[in-house]
mmCIF file of C-alpha atoms in Angstrom:
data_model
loop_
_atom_site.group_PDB
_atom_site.id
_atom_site.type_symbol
_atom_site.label_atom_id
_atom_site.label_comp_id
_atom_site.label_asym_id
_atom_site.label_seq_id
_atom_site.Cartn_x
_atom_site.Cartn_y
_atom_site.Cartn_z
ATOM 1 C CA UNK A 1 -8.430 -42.169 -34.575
ATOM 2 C CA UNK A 2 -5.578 -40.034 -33.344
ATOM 3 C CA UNK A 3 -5.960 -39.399 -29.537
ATOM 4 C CA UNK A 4 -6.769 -35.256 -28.082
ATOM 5 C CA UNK A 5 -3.582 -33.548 -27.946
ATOM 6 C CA UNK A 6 -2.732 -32.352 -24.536
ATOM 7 C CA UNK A 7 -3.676 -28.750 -25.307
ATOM 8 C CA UNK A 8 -7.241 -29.842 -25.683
ATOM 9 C CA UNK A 9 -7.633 -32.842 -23.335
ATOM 10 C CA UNK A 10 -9.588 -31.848 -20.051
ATOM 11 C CA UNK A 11 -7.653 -29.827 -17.591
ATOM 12 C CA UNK A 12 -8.877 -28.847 -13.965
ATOM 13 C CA UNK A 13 -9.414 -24.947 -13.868
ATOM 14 C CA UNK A 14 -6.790 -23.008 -12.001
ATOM 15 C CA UNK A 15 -6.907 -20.228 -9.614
ATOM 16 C CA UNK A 16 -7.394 -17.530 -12.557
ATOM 17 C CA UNK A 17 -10.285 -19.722 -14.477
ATOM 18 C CA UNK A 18 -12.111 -20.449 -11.202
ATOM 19 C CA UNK A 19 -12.079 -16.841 -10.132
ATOM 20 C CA UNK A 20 -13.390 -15.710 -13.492
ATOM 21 C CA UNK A 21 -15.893 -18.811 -13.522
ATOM 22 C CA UNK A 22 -17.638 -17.582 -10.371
ATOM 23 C CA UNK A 23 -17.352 -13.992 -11.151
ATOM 24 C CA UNK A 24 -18.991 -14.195 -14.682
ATOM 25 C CA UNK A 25 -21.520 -17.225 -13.038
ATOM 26 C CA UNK A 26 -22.774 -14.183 -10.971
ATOM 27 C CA UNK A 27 -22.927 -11.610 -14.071
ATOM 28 C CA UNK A 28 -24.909 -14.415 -15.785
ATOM 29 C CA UNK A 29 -27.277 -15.063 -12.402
ATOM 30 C CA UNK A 30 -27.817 -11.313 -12.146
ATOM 31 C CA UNK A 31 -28.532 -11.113 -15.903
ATOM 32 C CA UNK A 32 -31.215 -13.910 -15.686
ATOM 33 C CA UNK A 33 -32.924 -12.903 -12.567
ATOM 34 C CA UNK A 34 -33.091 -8.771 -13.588
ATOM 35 C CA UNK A 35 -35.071 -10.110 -16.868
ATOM 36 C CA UNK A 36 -37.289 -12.435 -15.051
ATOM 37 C CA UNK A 37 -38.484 -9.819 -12.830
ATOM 38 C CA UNK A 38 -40.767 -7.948 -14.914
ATOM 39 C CA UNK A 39 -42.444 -11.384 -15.484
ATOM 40 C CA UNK A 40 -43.574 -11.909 -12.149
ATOM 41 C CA UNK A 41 -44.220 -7.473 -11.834
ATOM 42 C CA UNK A 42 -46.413 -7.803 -14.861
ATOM 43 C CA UNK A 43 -49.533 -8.065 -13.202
ATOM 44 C CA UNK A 44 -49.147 -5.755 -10.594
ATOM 45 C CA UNK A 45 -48.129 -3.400 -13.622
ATOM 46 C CA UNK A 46 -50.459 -3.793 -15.516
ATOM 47 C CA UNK A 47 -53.222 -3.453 -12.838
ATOM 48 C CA UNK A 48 -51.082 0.398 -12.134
ATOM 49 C CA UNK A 49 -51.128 1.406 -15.594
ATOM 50 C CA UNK A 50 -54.394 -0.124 -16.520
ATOM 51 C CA UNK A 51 -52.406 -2.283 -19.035
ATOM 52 C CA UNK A 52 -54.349 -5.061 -21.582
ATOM 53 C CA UNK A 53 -52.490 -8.124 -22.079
ATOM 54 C CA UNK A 54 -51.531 -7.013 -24.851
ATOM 55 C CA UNK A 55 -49.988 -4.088 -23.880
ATOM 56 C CA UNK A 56 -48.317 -6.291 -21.221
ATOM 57 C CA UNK A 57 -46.818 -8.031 -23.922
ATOM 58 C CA UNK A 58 -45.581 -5.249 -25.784
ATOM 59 C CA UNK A 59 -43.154 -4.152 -22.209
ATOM 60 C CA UNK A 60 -42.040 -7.816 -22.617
ATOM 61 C CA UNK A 61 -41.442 -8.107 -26.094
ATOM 62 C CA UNK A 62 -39.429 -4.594 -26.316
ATOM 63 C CA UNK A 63 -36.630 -5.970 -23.947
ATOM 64 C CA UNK A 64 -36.348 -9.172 -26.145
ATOM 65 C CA UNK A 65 -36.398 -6.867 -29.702
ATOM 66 C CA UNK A 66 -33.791 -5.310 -28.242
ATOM 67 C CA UNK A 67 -31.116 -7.966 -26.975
ATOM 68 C CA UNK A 68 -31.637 -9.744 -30.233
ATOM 69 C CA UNK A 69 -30.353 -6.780 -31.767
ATOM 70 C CA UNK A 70 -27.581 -6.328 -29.744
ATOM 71 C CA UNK A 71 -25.903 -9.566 -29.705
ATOM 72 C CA UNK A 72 -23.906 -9.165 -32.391
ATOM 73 C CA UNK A 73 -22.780 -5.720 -31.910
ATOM 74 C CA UNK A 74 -21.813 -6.784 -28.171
ATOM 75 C CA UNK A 75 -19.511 -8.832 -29.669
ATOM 76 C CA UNK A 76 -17.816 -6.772 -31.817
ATOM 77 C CA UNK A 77 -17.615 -4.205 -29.251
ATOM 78 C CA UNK A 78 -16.010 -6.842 -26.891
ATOM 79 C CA UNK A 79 -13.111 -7.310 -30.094
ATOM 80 C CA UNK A 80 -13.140 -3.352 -29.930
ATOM 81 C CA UNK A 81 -12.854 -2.560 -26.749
ATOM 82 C CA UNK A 82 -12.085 -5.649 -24.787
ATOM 83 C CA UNK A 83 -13.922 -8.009 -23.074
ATOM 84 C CA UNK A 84 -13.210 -6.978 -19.559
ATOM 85 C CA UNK A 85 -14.687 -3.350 -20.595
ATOM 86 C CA UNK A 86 -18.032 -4.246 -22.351
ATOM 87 C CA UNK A 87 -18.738 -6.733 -19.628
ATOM 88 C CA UNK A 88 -18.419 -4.168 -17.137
ATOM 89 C CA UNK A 89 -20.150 -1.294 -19.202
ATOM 90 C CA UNK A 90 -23.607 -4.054 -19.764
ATOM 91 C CA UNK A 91 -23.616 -5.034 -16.265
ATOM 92 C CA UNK A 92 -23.499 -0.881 -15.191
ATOM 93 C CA UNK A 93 -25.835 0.389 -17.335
ATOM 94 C CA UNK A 94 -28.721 -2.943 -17.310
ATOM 95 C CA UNK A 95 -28.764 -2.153 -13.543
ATOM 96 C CA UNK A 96 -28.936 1.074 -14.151
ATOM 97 C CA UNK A 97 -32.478 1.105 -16.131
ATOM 98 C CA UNK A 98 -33.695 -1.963 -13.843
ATOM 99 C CA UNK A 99 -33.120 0.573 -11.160
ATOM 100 C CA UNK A 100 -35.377 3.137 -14.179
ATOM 101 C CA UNK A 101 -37.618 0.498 -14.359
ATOM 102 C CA UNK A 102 -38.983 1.241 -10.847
ATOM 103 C CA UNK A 103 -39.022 4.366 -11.522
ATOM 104 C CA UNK A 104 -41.313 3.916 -14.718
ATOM 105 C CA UNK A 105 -44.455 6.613 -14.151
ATOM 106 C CA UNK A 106 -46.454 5.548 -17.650
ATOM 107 C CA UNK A 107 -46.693 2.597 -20.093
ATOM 108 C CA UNK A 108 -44.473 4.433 -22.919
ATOM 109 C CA UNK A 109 -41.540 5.656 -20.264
ATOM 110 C CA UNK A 110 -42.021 1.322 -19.232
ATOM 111 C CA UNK A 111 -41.165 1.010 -23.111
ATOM 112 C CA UNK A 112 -38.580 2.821 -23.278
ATOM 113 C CA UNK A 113 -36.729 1.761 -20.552
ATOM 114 C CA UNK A 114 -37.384 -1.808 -21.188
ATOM 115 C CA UNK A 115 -35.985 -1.215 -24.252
ATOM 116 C CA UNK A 116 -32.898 0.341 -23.158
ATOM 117 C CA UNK A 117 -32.218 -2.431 -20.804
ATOM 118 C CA UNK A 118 -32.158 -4.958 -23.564
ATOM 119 C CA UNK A 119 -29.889 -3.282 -25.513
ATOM 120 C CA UNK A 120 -27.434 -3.074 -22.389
ATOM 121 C CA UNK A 121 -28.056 -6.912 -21.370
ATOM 122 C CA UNK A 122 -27.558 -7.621 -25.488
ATOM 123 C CA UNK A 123 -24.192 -6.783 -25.501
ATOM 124 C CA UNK A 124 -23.342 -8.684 -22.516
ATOM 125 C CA UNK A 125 -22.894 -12.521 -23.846
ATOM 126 C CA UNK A 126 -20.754 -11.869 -26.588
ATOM 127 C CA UNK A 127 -18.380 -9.778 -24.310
ATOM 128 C CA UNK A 128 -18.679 -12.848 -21.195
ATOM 129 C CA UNK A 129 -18.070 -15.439 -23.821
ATOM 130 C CA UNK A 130 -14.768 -13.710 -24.950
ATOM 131 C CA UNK A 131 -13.750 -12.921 -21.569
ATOM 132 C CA UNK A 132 -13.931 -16.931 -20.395
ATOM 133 C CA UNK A 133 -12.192 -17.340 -23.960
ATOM 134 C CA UNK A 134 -9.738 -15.198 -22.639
ATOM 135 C CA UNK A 135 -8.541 -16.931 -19.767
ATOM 136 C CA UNK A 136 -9.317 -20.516 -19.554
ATOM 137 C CA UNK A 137 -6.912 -22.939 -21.778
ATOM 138 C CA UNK A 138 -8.750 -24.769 -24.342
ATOM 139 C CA UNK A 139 -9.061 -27.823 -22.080
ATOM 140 C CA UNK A 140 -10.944 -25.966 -19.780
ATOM 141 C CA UNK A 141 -13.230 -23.894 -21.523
ATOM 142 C CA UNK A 142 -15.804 -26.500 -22.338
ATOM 143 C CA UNK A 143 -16.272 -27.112 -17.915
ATOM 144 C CA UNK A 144 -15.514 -23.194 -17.548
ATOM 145 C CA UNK A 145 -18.847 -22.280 -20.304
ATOM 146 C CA UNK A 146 -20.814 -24.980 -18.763
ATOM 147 C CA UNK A 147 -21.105 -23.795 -14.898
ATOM 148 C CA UNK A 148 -21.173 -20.201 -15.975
ATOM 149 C CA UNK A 149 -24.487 -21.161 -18.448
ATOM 150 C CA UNK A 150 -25.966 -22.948 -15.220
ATOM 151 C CA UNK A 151 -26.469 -19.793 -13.830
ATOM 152 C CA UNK A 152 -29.548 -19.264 -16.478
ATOM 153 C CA UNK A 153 -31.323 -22.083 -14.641
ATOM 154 C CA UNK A 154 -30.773 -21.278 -11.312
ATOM 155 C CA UNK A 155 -31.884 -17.623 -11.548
ATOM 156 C CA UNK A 156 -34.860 -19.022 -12.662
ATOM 157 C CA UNK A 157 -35.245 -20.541 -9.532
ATOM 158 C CA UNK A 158 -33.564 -17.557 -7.289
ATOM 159 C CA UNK A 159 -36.354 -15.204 -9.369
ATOM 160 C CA UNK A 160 -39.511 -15.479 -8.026
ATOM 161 C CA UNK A 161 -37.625 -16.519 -4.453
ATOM 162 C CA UNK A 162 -36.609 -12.779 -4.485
ATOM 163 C CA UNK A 163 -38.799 -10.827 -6.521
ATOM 164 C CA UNK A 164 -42.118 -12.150 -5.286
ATOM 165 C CA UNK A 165 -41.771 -11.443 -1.502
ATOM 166 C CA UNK A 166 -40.686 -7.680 -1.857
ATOM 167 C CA UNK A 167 -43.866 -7.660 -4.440
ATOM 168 C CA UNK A 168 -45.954 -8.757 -1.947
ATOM 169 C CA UNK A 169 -44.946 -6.629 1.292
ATOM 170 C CA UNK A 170 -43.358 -3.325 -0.164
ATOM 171 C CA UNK A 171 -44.427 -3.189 -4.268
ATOM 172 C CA UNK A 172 -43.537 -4.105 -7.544
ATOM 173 C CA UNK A 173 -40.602 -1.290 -7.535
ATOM 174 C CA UNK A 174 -39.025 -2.280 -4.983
ATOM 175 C CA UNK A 175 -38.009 -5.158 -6.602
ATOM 176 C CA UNK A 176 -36.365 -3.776 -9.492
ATOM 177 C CA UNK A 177 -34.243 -1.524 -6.705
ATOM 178 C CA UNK A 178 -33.226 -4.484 -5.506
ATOM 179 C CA UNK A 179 -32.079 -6.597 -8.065
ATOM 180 C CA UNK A 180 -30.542 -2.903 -9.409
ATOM 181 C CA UNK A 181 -28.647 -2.813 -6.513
ATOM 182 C CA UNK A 182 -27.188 -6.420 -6.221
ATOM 183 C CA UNK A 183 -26.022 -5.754 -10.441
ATOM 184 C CA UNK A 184 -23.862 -2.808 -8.978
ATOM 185 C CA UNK A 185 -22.350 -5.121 -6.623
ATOM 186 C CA UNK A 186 -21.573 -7.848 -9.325
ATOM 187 C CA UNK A 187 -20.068 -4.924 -11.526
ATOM 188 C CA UNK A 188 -17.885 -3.745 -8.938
ATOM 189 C CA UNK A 189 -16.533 -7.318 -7.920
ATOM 190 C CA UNK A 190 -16.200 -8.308 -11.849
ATOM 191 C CA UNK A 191 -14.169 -4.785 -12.363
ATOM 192 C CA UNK A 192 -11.979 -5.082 -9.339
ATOM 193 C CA UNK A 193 -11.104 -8.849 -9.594
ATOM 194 C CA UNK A 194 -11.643 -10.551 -12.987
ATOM 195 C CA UNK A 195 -8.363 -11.674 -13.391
ATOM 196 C CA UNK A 196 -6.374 -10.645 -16.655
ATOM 197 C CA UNK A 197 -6.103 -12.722 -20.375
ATOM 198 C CA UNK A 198 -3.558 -15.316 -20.461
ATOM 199 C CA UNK A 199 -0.548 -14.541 -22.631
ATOM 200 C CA UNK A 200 -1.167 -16.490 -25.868
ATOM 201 C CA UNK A 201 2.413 -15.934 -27.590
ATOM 202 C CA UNK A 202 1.243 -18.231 -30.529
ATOM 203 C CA UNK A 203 -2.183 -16.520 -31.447
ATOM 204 C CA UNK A 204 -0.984 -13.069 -31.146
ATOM 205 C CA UNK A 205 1.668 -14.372 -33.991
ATOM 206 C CA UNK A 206 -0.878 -15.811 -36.017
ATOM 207 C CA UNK A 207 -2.113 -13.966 -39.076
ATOM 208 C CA UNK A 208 -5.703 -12.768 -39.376
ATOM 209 C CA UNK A 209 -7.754 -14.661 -41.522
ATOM 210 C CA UNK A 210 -9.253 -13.173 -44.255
ATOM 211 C CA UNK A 211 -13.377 -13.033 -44.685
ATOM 212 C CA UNK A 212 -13.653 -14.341 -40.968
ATOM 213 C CA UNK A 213 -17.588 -13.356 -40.604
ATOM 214 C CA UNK A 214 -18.628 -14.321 -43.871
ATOM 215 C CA UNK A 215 -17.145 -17.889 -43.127
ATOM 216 C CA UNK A 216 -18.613 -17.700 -39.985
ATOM 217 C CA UNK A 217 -22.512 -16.397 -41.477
ATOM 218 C CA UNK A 218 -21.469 -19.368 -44.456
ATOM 219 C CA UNK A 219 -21.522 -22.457 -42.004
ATOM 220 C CA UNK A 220 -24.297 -24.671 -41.297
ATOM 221 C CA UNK A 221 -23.612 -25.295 -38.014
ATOM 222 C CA UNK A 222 -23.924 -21.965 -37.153
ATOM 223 C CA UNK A 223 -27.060 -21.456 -38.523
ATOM 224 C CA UNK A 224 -28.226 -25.084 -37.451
ATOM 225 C CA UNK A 225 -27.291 -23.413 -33.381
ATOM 226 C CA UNK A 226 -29.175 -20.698 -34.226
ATOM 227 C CA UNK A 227 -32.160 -22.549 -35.283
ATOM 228 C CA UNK A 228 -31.795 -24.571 -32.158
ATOM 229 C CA UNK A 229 -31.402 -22.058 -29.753
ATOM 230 C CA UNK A 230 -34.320 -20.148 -31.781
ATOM 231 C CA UNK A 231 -36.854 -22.995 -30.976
ATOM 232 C CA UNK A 232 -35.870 -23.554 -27.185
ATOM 233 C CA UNK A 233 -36.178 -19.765 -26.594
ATOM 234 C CA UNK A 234 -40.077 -19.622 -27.970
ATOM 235 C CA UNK A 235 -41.384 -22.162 -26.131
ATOM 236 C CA UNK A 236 -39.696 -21.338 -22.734
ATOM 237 C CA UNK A 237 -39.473 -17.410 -23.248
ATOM 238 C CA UNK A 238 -43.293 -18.010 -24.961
ATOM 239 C CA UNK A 239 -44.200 -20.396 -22.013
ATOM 240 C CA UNK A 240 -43.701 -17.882 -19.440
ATOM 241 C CA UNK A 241 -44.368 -14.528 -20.628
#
């Protein structure tokens, strides 16, 4: 077997990949804790609105219709538009309806907004993905993708460590303002310093290949990820809501 060319062997990040690995490791963090929060709001909500479990279901499931939805159009916005862009847009207007969410005065305005979010936080992988694409070499990307998908785990640690005391002492808004509040942060330090692509000579060169989604929609190890990721996400999305 022919040894990794030196393109793809394992390379240390640099300056520009580390920057854009802790930047977008926030963006994730903020991402995972903002949809965790309702989880642990739920029954304060519910006891508010006078919500069955059911109904409590439906607020949670109407986030999650939504983001599926959107995953694929957030990444062909992110081609569009550029990564840089839809990144920022997603992480904008999610924290803007968490901050709606708090502001939620029935069970169908809850709905809507939950709703709303999801479609903002939907378009947000496909756009991060492409952005770490962007600038990391293909030796790093591998390292660069794996610390920016811890993040998913460890906001579901930093979740209930921030949402559950400010339920407690001031309410179950109050923690959506907060969370709202940290997003706009993350937005404004991902717009001001996420550093810009690296200059691939060689791929902007390269002619476009033809028929590039159906090849992608035709291979079985797409569909084989999709399965797998569609199994881990019911029984720890099922396990917790």
């Amino acid at each position: 077997m022919a040894p990794p060319s030196p393109a793809r062997s394992r390379q240390r990040l640099d300056r520009g990949a580390r920057i854009t690995v802790a930047l977008l490791f926030g963006a994730w963090l903020i991402d995972y804790v903002d949809r965790l929060v309702i989880n642990l709001a739920l029954p304060s909500i519910g006891e508010e609105f006078d919500l069955s479990r059911a109904e409590q279901g439906l607020a949670v499931s109407a986030f999650f219709l939504a983001y599926a939805a959107c995953q694929i159009p957030g990444g062909m916005l992110a081609d569009r538009f550029g990564a840089r862009r839809v990144t920022c847009w997603a992480l904008l207007i999610w924290s803007a309806f968490t901050a709606l969410t708090g502001f939620a005065g029935s069970f169908a305005i809850l709905l809507v907004v939950r709703f709303l979010f999801g479609a903002a936080e939907g378009i947000f992988p496909g756009a991060s993905m492409k952005a770490i694409t962007e600038r990391t070499t293909p030796g790093q990307r591998m390292g660069a993708n794996g610390v920016v998908q811890s993040a998913n785990a460890i906001g579901a640690v930093a979740a209930p460590l921030i949402a559950a005391p400010l339920i407690t002492h001031f309410g179950w808004r109050s923690a959506f303002f907060t969370v709202a509040g940290v997003g706009v942060f993350v937005y404004a330090a991902v717009r001001l310093w996420l550093p810009e692509p690296l200059a691939r000579d060689a791929e902007r060169s390269a002619p476009a290949v033809a028929g590039g989604a159906r090849i992608v929609l035709r291979s079985p190890a797409m569909w084989g990820f999709a399965a797998m990721f569609f199994g881990y996400d019911i029984i720890v999305w099922g396990r917790r809501t």
